[in-house]
């Protein structure tokens, strides 16, 4: 079985070739008029400039951490840390960066093409935007397969490590680089996009009364740039980390459970199968002209559900041949079904085709305060279903995989359920990544003065994108909870194997309790940092837009052009400055907790941050998505339509929801896993030097 891991390279090649084919197809379409090309070029330029500065900042952090890891690994002769981990840290970060960067490049090349296609037909606009999203989706899974398989072959054959437990424990640490990059990309990009969005909406739509993406608004280019650096590049790095993290955690659990290399091969085979099934499903995404939101959703559902069903069918013989355990197959089904169920209920709470968002829109009749209260209530309520789905998946996968007979086999079932949930990530991410492209297309259509029917089509695609984005975040958050549990177990196993003492992990242990409180606190403080970052960056944009409206005569009469570049520069500076504190918080707190409370306190922290982080992430993502679609529901002609008092109230609600759904919420699932991987990597340091040892 250990010689079959080359299948990972095959999966990476298939995903890569399909991504290239989709990219080439997109690039054959026209970008439209000269005006459209100019606007698209400005968005590309702003996105490239931001990412260049972001990667420069992150590079400095990576160098510092790399040096620290090298010292830990080589100064102690590999006793405190594997000698491979510092280099895996770099490759994970680089691949995570590439996933986001490639996705951003194709998104900024597709936005004008989608707008031009939407001027011809709704289906053509959908196909181009979705093809662009497919490039992102399959780039992420292809690079993930390449990174994982490459390191397996380095460890197993280049260095001759024959013990599957040792390989599993080394590889589970390899996810830290991807988590690092994902956090910086998601937090930084999220701050950028929401600072621009909030600033543009508050001054342009609420104060000046001009439409969204109006060329008179100085922040509109920055807003469109933000869609790409936050919702595409940030999301690509985020989902890459989720995908790789779930597989690596299951590698470790498979070895611990006694399955050896067979237990490590199965998640790899599932991932490759998911790639092929996702490609098949992607060809089924199409729609008709004058399609409703319901039929557009059905079109995307057809692709994602078909891929999931095919993956479920193929997983049966694979599981039987590799492990001969039908219980593990049931665990895989739990992950697949759980992922689809989370997606469906996320859609239910955030799409304007369903009652919750329609009722939220109706709350605008009595002002912005009631729509904000209603959105918070909706988000809080939505956590119940997602948590119950994950709880059911955990219990079923644990006991069906043999947890009653062997605790470790049950834990492997939970890990493989997480892999099952993300196995069709190629198409799931494609449906997510297409949303920002459609949003940009709408902005380009508005700024280019294309006919109203074009904007109506791009708005329909954009509204659908809000729902699919929320669905994608639901997948990421759901899988994060399963992966976090698997990583928590890996941490306990690694610590226990390096100490003769038996860890007292009972809730009555004060160290455990204090760790739980710190973990819960970390979720709230991290959210506060990211929300505050958006607030501070957005304030600078509001001030700048107001200044330009006052000081540049002729803007409102289309006689003078706004200074778009100043808003882009402000967003870049604000995002890069504000992203450092929350990112460092996620790294420093687990290490500091371990050095004071020891490994038991860290276990408590990981439990606390996993539970509260999961609930908070679902709440924020769903509340924000519902506010956004409630606004679009009103803009489509309900409850007074555009320009009404109800619409202004909905814009305020959407503005509050922007950092909920695109900054703090999606960053929390990275926080959960980063805390786990940081704790695993620094477990040797914590065991050797912690205050509890001295006392």
XYZ file of C-alpha atoms in Angstrom:
695
model
C 0.000 0.000 0.000
C 2.830 2.424 0.824
C 3.945 2.344 -2.821
C 0.572 3.618 -4.078
C 1.008 7.162 -2.781
C 2.074 8.268 -6.278
C -1.691 8.564 -6.881
C -1.444 11.939 -5.117
C 0.773 13.259 -7.918
C -1.809 12.015 -10.445
C -4.559 13.898 -8.598
C -2.437 17.054 -8.521
C -1.780 16.748 -12.258
C -5.469 16.235 -13.115
C -6.514 19.222 -10.989
C -3.740 21.387 -12.430
C -4.561 20.525 -16.052
C -8.265 21.219 -15.521
C -7.456 24.580 -13.892
C -5.258 25.512 -16.875
C -7.996 24.483 -19.341
C -10.584 26.587 -17.505
C -8.222 29.576 -17.366
C -7.519 29.364 -21.090
C -11.246 29.142 -21.812
C -11.960 32.264 -19.766
C -9.178 34.218 -21.472
C -10.666 33.609 -24.940
C -13.648 35.868 -24.139
C -13.729 39.613 -24.730
C -13.176 42.167 -21.952
C -15.667 44.496 -23.632
C -15.264 48.219 -24.275
C -12.144 50.326 -23.717
C -13.790 51.803 -20.620
C -14.359 48.307 -19.193
C -10.768 47.327 -19.946
C -9.470 50.462 -18.204
C -11.520 49.813 -15.050
C -10.483 46.128 -14.970
C -6.831 47.177 -15.349
C -7.160 49.576 -12.384
C -8.602 46.771 -10.237
C -5.777 44.426 -11.276
C -3.166 47.055 -10.523
C -4.588 47.731 -7.057
C -4.846 44.013 -6.220
C -1.297 43.303 -7.374
C 0.088 46.260 -5.413
C -1.655 45.167 -2.217
C -0.592 41.525 -2.452
C 2.997 42.528 -3.185
C 3.118 44.577 0.018
C 1.246 41.930 2.013
C 3.622 39.162 0.930
C 6.602 41.400 1.786
C 5.244 41.856 5.319
C 4.420 38.169 5.745
C 7.859 37.176 4.387
C 9.517 38.958 7.315
C 7.350 37.064 9.806
C 8.091 33.762 8.051
C 11.847 34.382 8.227
C 11.689 35.003 11.985
C 9.551 31.898 12.642
C 11.729 29.779 10.304
C 14.862 30.740 12.254
C 13.142 29.919 15.568
C 12.059 26.509 14.221
C 15.575 25.818 12.909
C 17.059 26.532 16.334
C 14.474 24.295 18.036
C 15.115 21.471 15.568
C 18.905 21.496 15.218
C 20.081 22.860 18.578
C 18.377 19.927 20.316
C 19.329 17.305 17.729
C 15.718 16.906 16.635
C 14.476 16.011 20.131
C 12.322 19.113 20.565
C 11.184 19.347 16.927
C 11.565 17.334 13.735
C 14.346 18.616 11.475
C 11.900 18.542 8.557
C 9.336 20.879 10.138
C 11.090 24.237 9.439
C 11.282 23.412 5.722
C 7.725 22.056 5.583
C 6.659 25.311 7.257
C 8.067 27.226 4.279
C 6.570 24.974 1.575
C 3.143 25.068 3.245
C 3.252 28.859 3.356
C 4.419 29.174 -0.247
C 1.748 26.801 -1.619
C -0.944 28.544 0.431
C 0.215 31.881 -0.964
C 0.237 30.506 -4.516
C -3.308 29.169 -4.142
C -4.593 32.635 -3.259
C -2.397 34.485 -5.746
C -3.387 32.350 -8.752
C -7.054 32.644 -7.793
C -6.727 36.429 -7.586
C -4.981 36.649 -10.985
C -7.744 34.761 -12.788
C -10.485 36.617 -10.898
C -9.125 40.018 -11.934
C -8.845 38.748 -15.520
C -12.440 37.472 -15.493
C -14.443 40.355 -14.033
C -14.759 42.472 -17.186
C -15.220 39.341 -19.287
C -18.120 38.297 -17.044
C -19.715 41.747 -17.392
C -19.382 41.588 -21.171
C -20.792 38.042 -21.229
C -23.714 39.116 -19.026
C -24.572 41.727 -21.677
C -25.203 38.780 -24.021
C -26.942 36.304 -21.668
C -27.280 35.331 -18.028
C -26.053 31.779 -18.691
C -22.895 33.016 -20.426
C -22.133 35.335 -17.507
C -22.651 32.448 -15.064
C -20.417 30.100 -17.057
C -17.484 32.543 -17.257
C -17.697 33.516 -13.585
C -18.001 29.861 -12.561
C -15.090 28.844 -14.810
C -13.006 31.514 -13.107
C -14.011 30.095 -9.722
C -13.091 26.613 -10.978
C -9.523 27.772 -11.611
C -9.297 28.772 -7.954
C -10.993 25.590 -6.690
C -8.837 23.158 -8.626
C -5.636 25.129 -8.053
C -6.216 24.815 -4.301
C -6.806 21.043 -4.349
C -4.024 20.451 -6.902
C -1.411 22.323 -4.879
C -2.660 20.606 -1.713
C -2.189 17.168 -3.250
C 1.269 18.150 -4.516
C 2.438 19.434 -1.121
C 1.178 16.400 0.823
C 2.439 13.758 -1.619
C 5.801 15.462 -2.091
C 6.488 15.434 1.661
C 5.372 11.823 2.014
C 7.892 10.731 -0.631
C 10.648 12.875 0.924
C 10.106 11.293 4.346
C 9.414 7.730 3.243
C 11.856 7.212 0.390
C 14.441 10.028 0.434
C 15.098 9.648 4.191
C 13.880 6.068 4.624
C 11.468 6.602 7.548
C 9.508 3.349 7.711
C 7.373 3.943 10.821
C 3.938 5.269 9.761
C 3.354 6.803 13.216
C 6.584 8.797 12.933
C 5.696 9.973 9.412
C 2.178 10.897 10.561
C 3.453 12.902 13.534
C 5.956 14.772 11.359
C 3.432 15.520 8.606
C 0.743 16.798 10.982
C 3.187 19.588 11.875
C 3.530 20.501 8.196
C 0.227 22.350 8.248
C 1.544 25.265 10.334
C 2.976 27.141 7.347
C -0.329 26.978 5.485
C -2.206 28.127 8.601
C 0.188 31.058 9.076
C -0.229 32.246 5.503
C -3.984 31.685 5.561
C -4.447 33.804 8.679
C -2.472 36.748 7.341
C -4.167 36.501 3.925
C -7.690 36.181 5.328
C -7.334 38.819 8.043
C -5.408 41.319 5.897
C -7.606 40.815 2.840
C -10.741 40.892 4.979
C -9.754 44.201 6.565
C -8.971 45.690 3.147
C -12.180 44.640 1.432
C -14.492 45.631 4.261
C -12.788 48.972 4.939
C -13.375 49.907 1.308
C -16.888 48.450 1.229
C -18.023 50.146 4.449
C -16.496 53.486 3.444
C -18.032 53.357 -0.039
C -21.493 52.430 1.254
C -21.717 54.840 4.186
C -20.727 57.950 2.246
C -21.819 57.027 -1.263
C -25.104 55.180 -0.774
C -26.325 56.527 2.560
C -25.036 60.137 2.604
C -24.752 61.043 -1.097
C -27.582 58.794 -2.276
C -25.699 57.489 -5.308
C -25.901 53.838 -6.482
C -23.478 51.101 -5.518
C -20.334 51.075 -7.692
C -21.151 54.532 -9.044
C -18.030 55.922 -10.821
C -18.426 59.170 -8.812
C -17.593 57.301 -5.595
C -13.823 57.570 -4.887
C -13.838 54.262 -2.950
C -15.464 52.138 -5.641
C -12.206 50.898 -7.228
C -10.817 50.066 -3.756
C -14.065 48.191 -3.043
C -13.639 46.068 -6.174
C -9.955 45.500 -5.416
C -11.000 44.319 -1.954
C -13.290 41.654 -3.404
C -10.219 40.085 -4.992
C -7.634 40.374 -2.215
C -10.093 39.385 0.525
C -12.775 37.143 -0.927
C -10.512 35.453 -3.522
C -6.844 35.513 -2.453
C -7.718 35.332 1.249
C -10.319 32.643 0.732
C -7.990 30.565 -1.464
C -5.309 30.504 1.228
C -8.006 29.769 3.839
C -9.518 26.757 2.045
C -6.088 25.440 1.056
C -5.224 25.327 4.739
C -8.529 23.582 5.592
C -8.021 20.988 2.857
C -4.417 20.155 3.694
C -5.020 20.305 7.450
C -7.854 17.751 7.367
C -5.806 15.262 5.331
C -2.639 15.642 7.442
C -4.583 15.267 10.703
C -6.149 12.063 9.364
C -2.705 10.793 8.312
C -1.605 11.029 11.930
C -4.803 9.458 13.308
C -4.660 6.610 10.788
C -1.173 5.680 11.927
C -2.114 5.965 15.626
C -5.204 3.791 15.069
C -2.998 0.948 13.861
C -4.009 1.124 10.204
C -0.442 1.982 9.196
C 0.134 3.212 5.670
C -3.319 1.977 4.621
C -4.915 4.480 6.986
C -2.824 7.239 5.400
C -3.527 6.138 1.830
C -7.335 6.228 2.151
C -7.698 10.012 2.718
C -5.355 10.589 -0.215
C -7.461 8.342 -2.460
C -10.638 10.097 -1.302
C -9.138 13.465 -2.187
C -8.135 12.295 -5.681
C -11.595 10.774 -6.198
C -13.141 14.072 -5.091
C -11.107 15.948 -7.702
C -12.420 13.753 -10.524
C -16.016 13.920 -9.253
C -15.769 17.712 -8.915
C -14.676 18.007 -12.547
C -17.702 15.969 -13.645
C -20.041 18.072 -11.483
C -18.657 21.353 -12.853
C -19.973 20.573 -16.348
C -23.540 20.471 -14.997
C -23.579 24.116 -13.848
C -25.675 26.095 -16.350
C -28.890 28.082 -16.375
C -31.522 29.689 -18.611
C -32.207 33.343 -19.362
C -34.488 35.162 -16.887
C -33.657 32.547 -14.250
C -34.857 33.186 -10.706
C -32.600 32.986 -7.646
C -34.144 29.600 -6.931
C -33.227 28.223 -10.356
C -29.720 29.705 -10.158
C -29.241 28.009 -6.793
C -30.562 24.776 -8.264
C -27.997 25.012 -11.054
C -25.081 25.251 -8.621
C -26.619 22.638 -6.337
C -26.860 20.204 -9.252
C -23.097 20.406 -9.740
C -22.093 20.192 -6.079
C -24.600 17.462 -5.119
C -23.711 15.353 -8.168
C -20.024 15.536 -7.238
C -20.830 14.547 -3.629
C -23.022 11.594 -4.708
C -20.382 10.301 -7.134
C -17.706 10.615 -4.446
C -19.916 8.698 -2.008
C -20.452 5.867 -4.505
C -16.765 5.524 -5.420
C -15.651 5.755 -1.774
C -17.412 2.442 -0.962
C -15.148 0.076 -2.958
C -12.087 2.194 -2.138
C -12.686 1.903 1.602
C -13.359 -1.824 1.404
C -10.240 -2.565 -0.669
C -7.896 -0.367 1.421
C -9.214 -1.028 4.947
C -11.942 -3.671 4.679
C -13.954 -1.683 7.221
C -17.486 -0.626 6.240
C -17.767 1.451 9.402
C -15.093 3.813 8.072
C -17.147 4.175 4.892
C -20.135 5.248 7.003
C -17.885 7.849 8.638
C -16.969 9.173 5.179
C -20.682 9.380 4.324
C -21.253 11.315 7.561
C -18.744 13.912 6.383
C -20.189 14.162 2.868
C -23.794 14.359 4.058
C -22.870 16.695 6.912
C -21.114 19.052 4.480
C -24.111 19.140 2.133
C -26.480 19.634 5.096
C -24.422 22.554 6.443
C -24.421 24.035 2.945
C -28.188 23.692 2.628
C -29.017 25.245 5.998
C -26.503 28.037 5.452
C -28.304 28.732 2.195
C -31.651 28.634 4.020
C -30.577 31.281 6.519
C -28.813 33.584 4.028
C -30.666 33.361 0.693
C -33.472 35.818 -0.044
C -35.522 33.002 -1.564
C -36.238 31.743 1.956
C -38.274 33.147 4.811
C -35.504 34.184 7.306
C -33.860 36.724 4.970
C -37.222 37.936 3.635
C -38.376 38.594 7.207
C -35.092 40.364 7.902
C -35.706 42.623 4.895
C -39.202 43.388 6.261
C -37.569 44.589 9.500
C -36.222 47.559 7.514
C -39.741 49.018 7.557
C -39.049 50.298 11.083
C -35.473 51.449 10.568
C -31.845 50.370 10.792
C -31.985 49.419 14.498
C -34.613 46.703 13.964
C -32.840 45.205 10.947
C -29.589 45.042 12.953
C -31.377 43.358 15.872
C -33.070 40.950 13.458
C -29.770 40.042 11.777
C -28.062 39.318 15.100
C -31.017 37.139 16.110
C -30.931 35.256 12.793
C -27.186 34.615 13.079
C -27.443 33.383 16.661
C -30.331 31.082 15.772
C -28.486 29.627 12.760
C -25.692 28.232 14.964
C -28.027 25.561 16.362
C -28.398 23.594 13.141
C -24.712 23.707 12.161
C -23.577 22.614 15.618
C -26.104 19.769 15.757
C -25.017 18.571 12.295
C -21.352 18.525 13.321
C -22.217 16.880 16.657
C -24.150 14.134 14.836
C -21.304 13.658 12.351
C -18.757 13.354 15.184
C -20.764 10.790 17.147
C -21.805 8.682 14.150
C -18.352 8.651 12.569
C -16.700 7.818 15.910
C -18.901 4.829 16.766
C -19.369 3.540 13.213
C -15.589 3.499 12.675
C -15.165 1.271 15.725
C -14.864 3.760 18.561
C -16.636 1.432 21.005
C -13.899 -1.207 20.529
C -10.919 1.077 19.933
C -10.831 4.745 20.895
C -8.172 5.524 18.281
C -10.141 3.830 15.492
C -13.119 6.001 16.414
C -10.963 9.110 16.244
C -9.770 8.048 12.795
C -13.437 7.922 11.803
C -13.854 11.567 12.858
C -10.766 12.576 10.874
C -11.879 10.729 7.733
C -15.324 12.370 8.045
C -13.555 15.745 7.797
C -11.733 14.581 4.659
C -15.069 13.375 3.255
C -16.612 16.783 3.924
C -13.828 18.505 1.954
C -13.257 15.816 -0.683
C -15.269 17.714 -3.326
C -13.702 21.063 -2.395
C -12.785 21.649 -6.062
C -16.390 22.392 -7.040
C -17.477 23.715 -3.630
C -14.767 26.372 -3.787
C -15.601 27.095 -7.440
C -19.166 28.018 -6.447
C -17.731 30.216 -3.698
C -14.965 31.957 -5.675
C -17.243 32.856 -8.555
C -19.180 35.284 -6.293
C -16.489 38.021 -6.059
C -16.043 37.811 -9.847
C -19.781 38.427 -10.335
C -19.614 41.269 -7.787
C -16.737 42.898 -9.705
C -18.619 42.372 -12.963
C -21.569 44.308 -11.549
C -19.256 47.140 -10.520
C -17.654 47.292 -13.955
C -21.091 47.249 -15.621
C -22.203 50.183 -13.430
C -19.039 52.238 -13.912
C -18.973 51.561 -17.657
C -22.568 52.680 -18.182
C -23.771 49.341 -19.582
C -27.551 48.907 -20.030
C -29.674 48.332 -16.905
C -30.462 44.753 -17.909
C -26.759 43.883 -17.649
C -26.619 45.166 -14.082
C -29.769 43.176 -13.290
C -28.072 40.004 -14.507
C -24.836 40.661 -12.620
C -26.869 41.527 -9.494
C -28.644 38.170 -9.777
C -25.273 36.419 -10.036
C -23.861 38.540 -7.187
C -26.801 37.776 -4.887
C -26.318 34.098 -5.612
C -22.615 34.607 -4.892
C -23.431 35.944 -1.416
C -25.298 32.731 -0.662
C -22.635 30.421 -2.136
C -19.934 32.365 -0.285
C -21.810 31.792 2.964
C -22.153 28.117 2.004
C -18.410 27.869 1.325
C -17.678 29.433 4.699
C -20.057 26.912 6.279
C -18.057 24.073 4.712
C -14.789 25.603 5.922
C -16.102 26.152 9.448
C -17.710 22.695 9.672
C -14.564 20.956 8.461
C -12.482 23.120 10.805
C -14.390 21.754 13.788
C -13.710 18.141 12.747
C -10.088 18.878 11.855
C -9.561 20.758 15.135
C -10.762 17.715 17.068
C -8.381 15.494 15.101
C -5.494 17.915 15.712
C -6.353 18.088 19.419
C -6.052 14.307 19.632
C -2.768 14.428 17.700
C -1.454 16.984 20.184
C -2.390 14.810 23.173
C -0.812 11.740 21.547
C 2.432 13.553 20.675
C 2.737 15.037 24.183
C 1.874 11.736 25.860
C 4.454 9.858 23.789
C 7.179 12.284 24.925
C 6.496 12.184 28.648
C 6.214 9.443 31.249
C 3.468 11.292 33.155
C -0.190 10.554 32.446
C -2.025 13.779 31.599
C -5.021 14.520 33.814
C -7.483 15.891 31.255
C -10.540 15.881 33.511
C -12.672 19.023 33.614
C -12.128 19.232 37.380
C -8.408 19.869 36.845
C -7.888 23.633 37.443
C -5.261 23.770 34.661
C -7.802 22.354 32.202
C -10.519 24.758 33.336
C -8.282 27.821 33.093
C -7.185 26.692 29.622
C -10.839 26.429 28.553
C -11.513 29.969 29.746
C -8.452 31.297 27.919
C -9.518 29.524 24.722
C -13.022 31.013 24.955
C -11.536 34.438 25.671
C -9.214 34.166 22.658
C -12.196 33.787 20.291
C -13.788 37.002 21.541
C -10.592 39.051 21.756
C -9.499 37.920 18.278
C -12.928 38.901 16.893
C -12.647 42.259 18.664
C -9.230 42.908 17.108
C -10.422 42.104 13.579
C -13.677 44.090 13.925
C -11.774 47.060 15.344
C -9.289 46.848 12.485
C -12.101 47.202 9.939
C -13.607 50.081 11.909
C -10.321 52.025 12.007
C -9.478 51.399 8.358
C -13.043 52.216 7.258
C -13.017 55.500 9.164
C -10.034 56.683 7.130
C -11.915 55.845 3.908
C -15.061 57.665 5.069
C -13.005 60.781 5.837
C -11.225 60.593 2.459
C -14.412 60.112 0.422
C -16.098 63.032 2.203
C -13.003 65.173 1.558
C -13.068 64.417 -2.147
C -16.785 65.156 -2.439
C -16.110 68.553 -0.812
C -12.837 69.534 -2.449
C -13.089 68.213 -6.025
C -15.723 70.283 -7.853
C -17.712 68.550 -10.543
C -17.577 64.971 -9.189
C -21.334 64.675 -8.726
C -21.969 66.125 -12.217
C -19.531 63.673 -13.890
C -17.314 66.645 -14.851
C -14.323 65.510 -12.784
C -12.870 62.110 -11.912
C -12.364 61.114 -8.252
C -8.919 60.203 -6.948
C -9.403 56.427 -6.809
C -5.716 55.758 -6.082
C -5.779 57.539 -2.714
C -8.512 55.204 -1.394
C -6.639 52.144 -2.688
C -3.470 53.360 -0.927
C -5.353 54.059 2.326
C -6.927 50.578 2.327
C -3.563 48.954 1.651
C -1.835 50.846 4.442
C -4.675 50.269 6.914
C -4.999 46.540 6.197
C -1.269 45.825 6.438
C -0.953 47.784 9.676
C -4.033 46.346 11.357
C -3.564 42.668 10.376
C -0.417 42.104 12.450
C -1.918 42.280 15.973
C -4.709 39.666 15.538
C -2.374 37.338 13.623
C 0.298 37.469 16.334
C -2.374 36.972 18.997
C -3.244 33.585 17.480
C 0.403 32.548 17.604
C 1.532 33.942 20.950
C -1.421 32.984 23.195
C -1.150 29.154 22.744
C 2.611 29.248 23.348
C 2.306 31.548 26.372
C -0.487 29.391 27.809
C 1.679 26.298 27.411
C 4.720 27.902 29.024
C 2.626 28.888 32.061
C 0.041 26.109 32.418
C 1.848 23.280 30.648
C 0.359 20.845 28.104
C -2.856 20.318 30.114
C -3.639 24.037 29.919
C -3.034 23.925 26.158
C -5.534 21.054 25.757
C -8.091 23.200 27.587
C -7.295 26.203 25.383
C -7.724 24.144 22.209
C -11.072 22.829 23.442
C -12.284 26.310 24.408
C -11.244 28.020 21.177
C -12.655 25.188 19.034
C -16.142 25.268 20.574
C -16.577 29.025 20.912
C -14.772 29.751 17.642
C -17.040 27.400 15.707
C -20.234 28.907 17.130
C -19.024 32.495 16.702
C -17.888 31.875 13.110
C -21.273 30.425 12.089
C -23.115 33.286 13.794
C -21.029 35.991 12.128
C -20.960 34.458 8.640
C -24.702 33.766 8.491
C -25.765 37.090 10.024
C -23.547 38.985 7.583
C -24.755 36.993 4.574
C -28.402 37.524 5.527
C -27.937 41.298 5.963
C -26.295 41.517 2.533
C -29.031 39.566 0.770
C -31.791 41.418 2.642
C -30.358 44.602 1.127
C -30.346 43.052 -2.351
C -33.895 41.761 -1.840
C -35.023 45.342 -1.186
C -33.008 46.583 -4.182
C -34.887 44.125 -6.401
C -38.085 46.083 -5.753
C -39.415 44.861 -2.394
C -40.152 47.071 0.642
C -39.706 50.379 -1.161
C -36.823 49.444 -3.465
C -33.598 51.388 -4.106
C -33.313 54.832 -2.568
C -36.107 54.316 -0.030
C -35.734 54.716 3.726
C -35.993 50.941 4.016
C -33.107 50.590 1.579
C -30.963 52.999 3.624
C -31.731 50.981 6.765
C -30.725 47.775 4.946
C -27.464 49.383 3.798
C -26.615 50.162 7.434
C -27.391 46.532 8.359
C -25.246 45.276 5.482
C -22.432 47.594 6.561
C -22.510 46.142 10.081
C -22.520 42.651 8.579
C -19.567 43.242 6.236
C -16.791 42.589 8.811
C -18.955 39.833 10.330
C -19.066 37.732 7.174
C -15.848 38.658 5.389
C -13.297 39.442 8.108
C -13.927 38.114 11.618
C -16.199 35.144 10.838
C -14.073 33.352 8.216
C -10.849 34.157 10.095
C -12.042 32.219 13.137
C -11.867 28.802 11.477
C -8.194 29.518 10.678
C -7.661 30.628 14.278
C -9.002 27.274 15.509
C -6.576 25.230 13.414
C -3.609 27.575 13.760
C -3.813 27.316 17.548
C -3.736 23.524 17.174
C -0.805 23.353 14.755
C 1.213 25.942 16.705
C 0.616 23.919 19.879
C 1.735 20.697 18.165
C 4.890 22.251 16.698
C 5.889 23.865 20.016
C 4.847 20.883 22.170
C 8.489 19.901 22.735
C 9.330 23.400 23.968
C 6.279 23.478 26.256
C 7.106 20.063 27.729
C 10.680 21.101 28.452
C 9.989 24.580 29.808
C 6.742 25.311 31.601
C 5.978 26.878 34.951
C 4.149 23.774 36.222
C 7.371 21.766 35.985
C 9.102 24.250 38.270
C 6.241 24.312 40.783
